[in-house]
CSV table of C-alpha atoms in Angstrom, one decimal:
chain,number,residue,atom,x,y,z
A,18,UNK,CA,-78.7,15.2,1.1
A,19,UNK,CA,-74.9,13.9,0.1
A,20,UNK,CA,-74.8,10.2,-1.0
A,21,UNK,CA,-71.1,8.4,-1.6
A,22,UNK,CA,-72.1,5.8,-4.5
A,23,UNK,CA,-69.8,2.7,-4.0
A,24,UNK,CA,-69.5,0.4,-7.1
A,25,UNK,CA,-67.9,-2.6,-5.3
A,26,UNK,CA,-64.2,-4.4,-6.9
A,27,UNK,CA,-61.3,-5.3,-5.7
A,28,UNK,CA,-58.6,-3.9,-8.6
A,29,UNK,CA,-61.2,-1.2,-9.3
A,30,UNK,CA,-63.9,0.1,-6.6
A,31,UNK,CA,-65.7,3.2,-8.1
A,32,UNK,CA,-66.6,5.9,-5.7
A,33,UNK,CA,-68.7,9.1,-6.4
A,34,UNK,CA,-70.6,11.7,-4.3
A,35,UNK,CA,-73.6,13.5,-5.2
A,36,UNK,CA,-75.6,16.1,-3.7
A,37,UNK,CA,-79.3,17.3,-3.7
A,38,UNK,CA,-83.1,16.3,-3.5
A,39,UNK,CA,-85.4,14.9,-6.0
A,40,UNK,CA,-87.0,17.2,-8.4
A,41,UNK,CA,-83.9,19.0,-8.6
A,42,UNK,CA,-81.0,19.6,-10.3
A,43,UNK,CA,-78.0,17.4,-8.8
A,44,UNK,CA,-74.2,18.3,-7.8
A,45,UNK,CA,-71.2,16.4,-7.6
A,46,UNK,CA,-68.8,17.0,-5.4
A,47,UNK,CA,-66.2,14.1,-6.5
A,48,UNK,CA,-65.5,11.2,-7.8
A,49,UNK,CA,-62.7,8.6,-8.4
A,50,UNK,CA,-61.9,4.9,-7.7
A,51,UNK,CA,-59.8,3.3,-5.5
A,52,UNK,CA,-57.3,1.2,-6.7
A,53,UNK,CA,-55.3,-2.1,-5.6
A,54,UNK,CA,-53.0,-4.1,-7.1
A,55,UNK,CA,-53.8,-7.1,-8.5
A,56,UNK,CA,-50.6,-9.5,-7.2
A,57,UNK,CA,-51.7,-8.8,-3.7
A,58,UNK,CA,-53.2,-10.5,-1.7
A,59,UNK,CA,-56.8,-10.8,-0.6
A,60,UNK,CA,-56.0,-9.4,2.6
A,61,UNK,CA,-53.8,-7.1,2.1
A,62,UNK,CA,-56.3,-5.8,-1.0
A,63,UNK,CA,-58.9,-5.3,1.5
A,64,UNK,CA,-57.1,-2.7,3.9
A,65,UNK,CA,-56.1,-0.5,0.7
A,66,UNK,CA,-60.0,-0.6,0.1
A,67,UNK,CA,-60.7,-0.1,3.6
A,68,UNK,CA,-58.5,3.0,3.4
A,69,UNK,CA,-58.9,4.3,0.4
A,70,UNK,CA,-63.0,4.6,1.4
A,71,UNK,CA,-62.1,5.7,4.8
A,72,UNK,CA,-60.0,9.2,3.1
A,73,UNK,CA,-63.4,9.4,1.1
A,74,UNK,CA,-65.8,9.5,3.6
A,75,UNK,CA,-63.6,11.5,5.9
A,76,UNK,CA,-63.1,14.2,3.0
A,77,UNK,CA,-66.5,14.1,1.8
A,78,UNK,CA,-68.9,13.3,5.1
A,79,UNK,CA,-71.8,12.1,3.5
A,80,UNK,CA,-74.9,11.4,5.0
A,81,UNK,CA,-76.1,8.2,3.0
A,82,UNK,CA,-74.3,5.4,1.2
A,83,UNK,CA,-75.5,3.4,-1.6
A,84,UNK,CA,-73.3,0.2,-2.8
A,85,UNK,CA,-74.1,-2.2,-5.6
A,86,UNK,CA,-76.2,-5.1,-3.9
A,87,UNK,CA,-74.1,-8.1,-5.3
A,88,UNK,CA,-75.9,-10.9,-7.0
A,89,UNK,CA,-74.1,-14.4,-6.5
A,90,UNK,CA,-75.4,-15.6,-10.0
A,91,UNK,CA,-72.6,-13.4,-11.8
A,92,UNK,CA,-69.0,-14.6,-12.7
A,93,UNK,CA,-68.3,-17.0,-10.5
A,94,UNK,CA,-64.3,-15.5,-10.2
A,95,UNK,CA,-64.8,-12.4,-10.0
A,96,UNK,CA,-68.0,-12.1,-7.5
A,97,UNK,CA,-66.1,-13.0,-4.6
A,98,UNK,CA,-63.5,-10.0,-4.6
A,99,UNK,CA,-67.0,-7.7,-5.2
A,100,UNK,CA,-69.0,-9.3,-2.4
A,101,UNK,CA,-65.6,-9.2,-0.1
A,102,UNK,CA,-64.6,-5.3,-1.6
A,103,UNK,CA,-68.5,-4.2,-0.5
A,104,UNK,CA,-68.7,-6.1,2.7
A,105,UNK,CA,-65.7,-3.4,3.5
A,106,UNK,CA,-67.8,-0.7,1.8
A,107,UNK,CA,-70.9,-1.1,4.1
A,108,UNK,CA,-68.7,-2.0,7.1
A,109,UNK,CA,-66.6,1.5,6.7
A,110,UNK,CA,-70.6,3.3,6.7
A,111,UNK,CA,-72.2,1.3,8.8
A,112,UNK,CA,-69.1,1.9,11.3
A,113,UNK,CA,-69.7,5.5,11.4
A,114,UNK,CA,-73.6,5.1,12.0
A,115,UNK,CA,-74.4,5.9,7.9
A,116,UNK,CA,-77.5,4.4,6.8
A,117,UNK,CA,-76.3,1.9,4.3
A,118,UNK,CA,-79.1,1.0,0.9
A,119,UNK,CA,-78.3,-1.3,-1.5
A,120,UNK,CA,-79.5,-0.6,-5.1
A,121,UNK,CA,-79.2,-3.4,-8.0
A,122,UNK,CA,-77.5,-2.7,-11.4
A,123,UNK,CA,-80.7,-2.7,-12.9
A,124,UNK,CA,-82.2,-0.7,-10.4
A,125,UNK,CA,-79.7,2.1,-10.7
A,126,UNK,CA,-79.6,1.9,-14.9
A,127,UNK,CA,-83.7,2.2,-14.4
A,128,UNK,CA,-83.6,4.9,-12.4
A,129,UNK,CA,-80.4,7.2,-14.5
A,130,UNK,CA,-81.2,6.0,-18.2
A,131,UNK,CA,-85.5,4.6,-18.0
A,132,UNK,CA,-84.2,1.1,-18.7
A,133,UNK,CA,-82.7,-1.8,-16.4
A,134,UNK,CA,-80.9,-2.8,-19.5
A,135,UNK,CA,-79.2,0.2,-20.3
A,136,UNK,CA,-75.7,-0.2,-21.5
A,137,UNK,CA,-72.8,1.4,-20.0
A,138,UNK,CA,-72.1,4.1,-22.3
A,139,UNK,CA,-76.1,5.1,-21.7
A,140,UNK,CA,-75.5,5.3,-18.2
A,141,UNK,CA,-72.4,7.2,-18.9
A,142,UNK,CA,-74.2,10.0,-21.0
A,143,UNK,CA,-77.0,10.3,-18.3
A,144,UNK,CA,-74.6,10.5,-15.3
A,145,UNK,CA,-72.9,13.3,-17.6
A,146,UNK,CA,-76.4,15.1,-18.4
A,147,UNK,CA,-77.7,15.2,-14.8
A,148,UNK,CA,-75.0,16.3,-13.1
A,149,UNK,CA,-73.7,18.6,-15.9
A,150,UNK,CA,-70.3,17.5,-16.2
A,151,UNK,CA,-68.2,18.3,-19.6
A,152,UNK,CA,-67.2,14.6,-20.5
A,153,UNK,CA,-68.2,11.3,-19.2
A,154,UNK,CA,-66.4,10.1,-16.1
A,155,UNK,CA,-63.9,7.6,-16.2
A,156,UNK,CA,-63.5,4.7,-16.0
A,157,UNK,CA,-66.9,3.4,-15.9
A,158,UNK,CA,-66.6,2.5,-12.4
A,159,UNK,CA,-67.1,5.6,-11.4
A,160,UNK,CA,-69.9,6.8,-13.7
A,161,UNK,CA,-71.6,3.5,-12.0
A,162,UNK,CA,-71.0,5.1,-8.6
A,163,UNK,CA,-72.4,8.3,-9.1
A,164,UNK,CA,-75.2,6.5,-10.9
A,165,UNK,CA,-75.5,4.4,-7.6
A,166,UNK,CA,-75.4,7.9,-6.0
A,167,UNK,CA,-78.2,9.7,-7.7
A,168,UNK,CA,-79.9,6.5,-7.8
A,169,UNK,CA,-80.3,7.0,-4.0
A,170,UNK,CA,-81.0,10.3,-4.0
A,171,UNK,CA,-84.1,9.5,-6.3
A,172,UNK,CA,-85.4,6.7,-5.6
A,173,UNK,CA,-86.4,6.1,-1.6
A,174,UNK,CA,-86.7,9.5,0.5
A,175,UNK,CA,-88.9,7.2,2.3
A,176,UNK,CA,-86.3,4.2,2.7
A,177,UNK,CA,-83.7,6.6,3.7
A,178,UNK,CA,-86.0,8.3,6.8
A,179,UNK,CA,-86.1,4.8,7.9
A,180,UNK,CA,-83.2,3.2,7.7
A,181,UNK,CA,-81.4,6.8,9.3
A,182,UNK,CA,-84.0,6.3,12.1
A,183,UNK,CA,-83.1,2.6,12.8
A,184,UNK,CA,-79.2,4.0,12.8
A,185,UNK,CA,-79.5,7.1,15.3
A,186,UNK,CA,-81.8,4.0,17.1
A,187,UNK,CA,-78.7,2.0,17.4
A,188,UNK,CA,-76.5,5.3,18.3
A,189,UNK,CA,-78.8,6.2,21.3
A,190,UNK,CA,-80.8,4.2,23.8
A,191,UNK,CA,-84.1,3.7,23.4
A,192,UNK,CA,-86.4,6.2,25.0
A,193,UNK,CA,-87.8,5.7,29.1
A,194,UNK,CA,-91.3,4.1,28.4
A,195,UNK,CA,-94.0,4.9,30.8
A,196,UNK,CA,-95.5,2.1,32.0
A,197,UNK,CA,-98.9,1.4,31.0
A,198,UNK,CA,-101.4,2.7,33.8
A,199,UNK,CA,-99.6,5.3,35.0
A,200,UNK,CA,-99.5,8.8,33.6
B,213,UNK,CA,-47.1,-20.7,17.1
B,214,UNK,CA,-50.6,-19.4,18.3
B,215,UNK,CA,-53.4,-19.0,15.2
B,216,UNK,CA,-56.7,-17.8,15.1
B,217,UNK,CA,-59.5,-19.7,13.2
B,218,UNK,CA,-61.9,-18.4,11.7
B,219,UNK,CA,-65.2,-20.1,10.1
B,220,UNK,CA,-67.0,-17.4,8.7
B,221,UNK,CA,-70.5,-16.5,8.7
B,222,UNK,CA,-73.2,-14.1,9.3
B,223,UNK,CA,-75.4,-15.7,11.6
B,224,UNK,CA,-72.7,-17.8,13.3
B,225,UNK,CA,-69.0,-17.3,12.8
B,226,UNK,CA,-66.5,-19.5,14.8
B,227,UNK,CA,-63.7,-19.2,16.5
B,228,UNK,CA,-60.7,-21.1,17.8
B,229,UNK,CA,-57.3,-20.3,18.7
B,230,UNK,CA,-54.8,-23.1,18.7
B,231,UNK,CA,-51.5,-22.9,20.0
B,232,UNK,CA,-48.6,-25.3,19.1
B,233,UNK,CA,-46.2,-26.5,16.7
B,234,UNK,CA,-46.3,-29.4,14.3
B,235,UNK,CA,-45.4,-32.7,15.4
B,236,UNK,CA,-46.0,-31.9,19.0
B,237,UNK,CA,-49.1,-31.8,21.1
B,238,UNK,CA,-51.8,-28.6,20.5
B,239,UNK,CA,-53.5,-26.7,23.0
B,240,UNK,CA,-56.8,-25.5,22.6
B,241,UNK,CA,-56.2,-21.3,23.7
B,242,UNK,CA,-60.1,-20.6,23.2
B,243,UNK,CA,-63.0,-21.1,21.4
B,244,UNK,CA,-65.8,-19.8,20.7
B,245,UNK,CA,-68.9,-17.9,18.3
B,246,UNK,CA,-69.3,-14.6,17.6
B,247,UNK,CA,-73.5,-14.2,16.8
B,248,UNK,CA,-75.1,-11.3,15.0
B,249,UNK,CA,-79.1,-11.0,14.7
B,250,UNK,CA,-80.3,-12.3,11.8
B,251,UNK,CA,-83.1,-9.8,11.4
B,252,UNK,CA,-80.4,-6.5,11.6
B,253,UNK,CA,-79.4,-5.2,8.2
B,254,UNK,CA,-76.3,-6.7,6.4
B,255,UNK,CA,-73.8,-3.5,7.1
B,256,UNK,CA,-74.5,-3.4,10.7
B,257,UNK,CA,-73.9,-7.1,11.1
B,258,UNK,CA,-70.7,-6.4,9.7
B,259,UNK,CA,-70.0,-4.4,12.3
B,260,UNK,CA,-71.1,-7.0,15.3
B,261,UNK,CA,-68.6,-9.4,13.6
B,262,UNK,CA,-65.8,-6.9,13.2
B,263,UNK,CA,-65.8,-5.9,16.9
B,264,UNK,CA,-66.2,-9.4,18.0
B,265,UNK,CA,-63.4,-10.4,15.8
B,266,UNK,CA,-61.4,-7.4,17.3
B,267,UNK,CA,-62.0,-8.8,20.9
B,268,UNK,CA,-60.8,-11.7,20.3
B,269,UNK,CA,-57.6,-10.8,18.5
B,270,UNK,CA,-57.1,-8.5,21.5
B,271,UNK,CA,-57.2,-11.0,24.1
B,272,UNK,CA,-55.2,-14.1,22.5
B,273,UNK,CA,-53.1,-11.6,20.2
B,274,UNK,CA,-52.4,-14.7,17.8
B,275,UNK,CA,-49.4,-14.7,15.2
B,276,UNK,CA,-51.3,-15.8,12.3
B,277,UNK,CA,-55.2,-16.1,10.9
B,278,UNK,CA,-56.7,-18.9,9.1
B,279,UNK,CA,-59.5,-18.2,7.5
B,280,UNK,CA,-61.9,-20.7,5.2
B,281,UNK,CA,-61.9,-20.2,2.0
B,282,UNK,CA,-65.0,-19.6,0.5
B,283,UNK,CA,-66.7,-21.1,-2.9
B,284,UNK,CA,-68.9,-19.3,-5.1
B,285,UNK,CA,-70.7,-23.1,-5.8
B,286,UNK,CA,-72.4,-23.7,-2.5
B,287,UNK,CA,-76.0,-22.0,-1.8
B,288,UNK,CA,-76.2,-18.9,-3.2
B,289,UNK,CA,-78.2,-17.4,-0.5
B,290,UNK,CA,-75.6,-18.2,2.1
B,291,UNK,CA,-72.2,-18.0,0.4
B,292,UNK,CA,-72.6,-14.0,-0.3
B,293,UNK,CA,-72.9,-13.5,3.8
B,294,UNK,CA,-70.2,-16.3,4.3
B,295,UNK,CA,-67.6,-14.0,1.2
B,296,UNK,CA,-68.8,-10.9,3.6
B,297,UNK,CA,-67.8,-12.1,7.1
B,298,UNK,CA,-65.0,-13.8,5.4
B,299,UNK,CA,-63.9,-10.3,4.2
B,300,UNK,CA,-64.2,-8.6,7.5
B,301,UNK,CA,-61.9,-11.4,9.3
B,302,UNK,CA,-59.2,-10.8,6.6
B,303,UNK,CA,-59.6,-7.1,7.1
B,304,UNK,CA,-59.0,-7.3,10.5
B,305,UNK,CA,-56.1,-9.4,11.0
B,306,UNK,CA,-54.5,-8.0,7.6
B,307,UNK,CA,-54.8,-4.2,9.4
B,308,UNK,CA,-52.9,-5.6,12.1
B,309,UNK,CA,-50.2,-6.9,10.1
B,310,UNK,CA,-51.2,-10.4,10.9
B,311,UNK,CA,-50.4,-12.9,7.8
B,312,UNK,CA,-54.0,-14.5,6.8
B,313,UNK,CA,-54.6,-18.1,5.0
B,314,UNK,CA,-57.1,-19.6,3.4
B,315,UNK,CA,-57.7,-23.0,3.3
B,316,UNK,CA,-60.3,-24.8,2.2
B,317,UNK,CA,-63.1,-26.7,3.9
B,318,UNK,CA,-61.2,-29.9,1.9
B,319,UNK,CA,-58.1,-29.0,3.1
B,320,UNK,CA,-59.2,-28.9,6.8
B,321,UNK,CA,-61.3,-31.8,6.7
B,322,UNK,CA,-58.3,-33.6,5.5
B,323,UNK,CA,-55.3,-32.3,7.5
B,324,UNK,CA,-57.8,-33.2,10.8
B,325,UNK,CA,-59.0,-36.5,9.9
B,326,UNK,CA,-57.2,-38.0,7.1
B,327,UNK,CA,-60.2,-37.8,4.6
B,328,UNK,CA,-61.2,-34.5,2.6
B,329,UNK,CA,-65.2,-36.0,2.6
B,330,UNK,CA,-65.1,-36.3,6.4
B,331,UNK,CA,-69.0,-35.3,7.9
B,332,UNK,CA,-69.3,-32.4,10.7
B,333,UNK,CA,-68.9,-35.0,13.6
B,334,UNK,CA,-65.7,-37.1,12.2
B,335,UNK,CA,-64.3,-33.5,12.8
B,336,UNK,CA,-65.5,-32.8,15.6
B,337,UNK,CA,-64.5,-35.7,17.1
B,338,UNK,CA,-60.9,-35.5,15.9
B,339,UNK,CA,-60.4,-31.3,17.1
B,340,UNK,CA,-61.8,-32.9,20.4
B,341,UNK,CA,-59.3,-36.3,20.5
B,342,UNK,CA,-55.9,-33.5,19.2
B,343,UNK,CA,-56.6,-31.3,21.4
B,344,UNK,CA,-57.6,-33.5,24.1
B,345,UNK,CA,-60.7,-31.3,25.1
B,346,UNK,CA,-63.7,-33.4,27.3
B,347,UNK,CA,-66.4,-32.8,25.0
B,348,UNK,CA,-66.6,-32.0,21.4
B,349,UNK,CA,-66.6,-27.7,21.4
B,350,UNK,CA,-70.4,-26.6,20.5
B,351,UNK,CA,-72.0,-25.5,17.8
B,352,UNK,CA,-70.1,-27.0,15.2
B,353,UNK,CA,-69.0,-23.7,13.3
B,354,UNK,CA,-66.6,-23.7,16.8
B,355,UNK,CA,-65.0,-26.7,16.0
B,356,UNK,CA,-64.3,-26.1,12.6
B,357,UNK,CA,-62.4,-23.1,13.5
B,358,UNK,CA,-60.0,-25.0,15.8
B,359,UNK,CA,-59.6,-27.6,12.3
B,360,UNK,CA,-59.1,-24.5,10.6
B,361,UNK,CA,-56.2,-23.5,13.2
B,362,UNK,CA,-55.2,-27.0,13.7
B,363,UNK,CA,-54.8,-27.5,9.5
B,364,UNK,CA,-52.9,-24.0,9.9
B,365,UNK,CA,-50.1,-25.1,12.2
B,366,UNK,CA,-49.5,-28.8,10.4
B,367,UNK,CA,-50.0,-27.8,6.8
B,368,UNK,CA,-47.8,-25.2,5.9
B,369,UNK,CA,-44.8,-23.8,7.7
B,370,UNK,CA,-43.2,-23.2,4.6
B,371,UNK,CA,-46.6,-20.7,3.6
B,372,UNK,CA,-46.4,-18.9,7.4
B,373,UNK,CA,-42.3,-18.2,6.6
B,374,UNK,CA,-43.3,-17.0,3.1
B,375,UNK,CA,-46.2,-15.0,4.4
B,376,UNK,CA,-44.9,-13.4,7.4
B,377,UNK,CA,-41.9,-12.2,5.4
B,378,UNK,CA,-44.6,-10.6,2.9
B,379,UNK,CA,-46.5,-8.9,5.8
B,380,UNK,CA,-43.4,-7.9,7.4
B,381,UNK,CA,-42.4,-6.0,4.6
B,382,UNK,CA,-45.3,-4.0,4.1
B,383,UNK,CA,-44.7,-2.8,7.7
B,384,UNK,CA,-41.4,-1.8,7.4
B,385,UNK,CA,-39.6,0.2,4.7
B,386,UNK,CA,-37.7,-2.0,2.1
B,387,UNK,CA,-34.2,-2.1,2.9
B,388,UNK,CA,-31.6,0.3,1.2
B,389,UNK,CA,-29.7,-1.5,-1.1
B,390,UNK,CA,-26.3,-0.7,-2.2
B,391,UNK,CA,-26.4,-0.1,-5.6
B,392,UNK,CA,-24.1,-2.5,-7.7
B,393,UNK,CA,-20.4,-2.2,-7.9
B,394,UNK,CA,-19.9,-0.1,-5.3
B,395,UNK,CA,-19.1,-1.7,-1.3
């Protein structure tokens, strides 16, 4: 399975796509962030994002996407551009008929580093040991997306096979029921 | 001037276009809610509200969007749904070029009936008296879109010249400019 990891900001949104199954080893096939500028505005901020994810999914055409679930109890200034910049992240999936999961921060550092509490540079080092890249990604917002990414891949096979049969349910029409009684 | 409202919201998010120009007499254009199931998952909600948003910003085409300014201080539950759909309506006028401003629910509250603390029905009632409608407009998320619109078109002309200018300059390229001492 490919997975685009999606670590949600508005001057930095960290993207990442990794490919594989559990129990073995993983690939990436890219990863970068998309970038806005800081003295624009909202708006305006949100169709860079928009597009930016847009060039990534069309480039990449993964079957899953994870995005940070946002938690309201954060910085009170900066989690409105993250809830607004992944609200475009799991419209730009959800759009296309991806299943869309949402993994918390501590879910993902569990599942990359053993510990919820991990620190950045641990996440970092694992990112860089699983998917056996020569140097840490950077910035960190995209370590944290492919993190997100094999996070995914790792922790739900069985949340994926249901939420990808509750999209194709939305694609297609239900099937022709036969009514009870008749055969 | 004709502007779009928008009250954001997951379950419920109003609309209400307003057409008019300070100092004269408003017309209501249309109004209404754009509903998404509260048992679907958060991305494809996103979805409902951006095509429902897109319909309506077909059919009245308006020249500006006002959208409410969300607070990270109110319930926690609600206000990350509220940033989301918030998101998607600034998304969707932005991609069109469409200037978008925020005001807050303060702001409306007072540019409608005189006093920023005014409850749901001192609103309702005023939208309903300015633009001389026969009932208050149902539910109230409806009627605080057409404040929203209504606080739009009194409050700031100066902020629709300013922004207008901005978003017509991200259309088009910047002017070529002769360079100095040369005619």
């Amino acid at each position: 399975m490919k997975v685009l990891g999606v670590d949600p900001g508005l001057t930095r949104c960290g993207v990442g796509v990794v490919e594989g199954v559990a129990g073995r080893p993983l690939t990436m096939a890219g990863v970068g962030v998309v970038r806005t500028p800081a003295d624009a505005d909202v708006a305006h901020r949100l169709v860079l994002i928009e597009r930016g994810l847009e060039e990534w999914l069309d480039r990449y055409r993964p079957e899953y996407v994870a995005v940070e679930r946002v938690f309201s109890q954060h910085n009170v200034r900066t989690v409105m551009g993250t809830a607004q910049a992944s609200a475009v992240a799991m419209l730009c999936a959800a759009r296309r008929g991806l299943p869309v999961a949402l993994h918390t921060p501590s879910e993902v550092k569990a599942a990359v580093t053993g510990s919820g509490r991990a620190d950045k540079a641990q996440v970092g080092a694992m990112v860089t040991r699983l998917l056996r890249l020569a140097a840490p990604p950077k910035p960190a917002d995209a370590a944290d997306a492919l993190a997100l990414a094999i996070c995914h891949i790792w922790r739900a096979p069985a949340v994926n096979r249901l939420q990808a049969a509750q999209a194709a349910a939305r694609r297609t029409p239900a099937p022709v029921r036969t009514p009870k009684g008749t055969r």
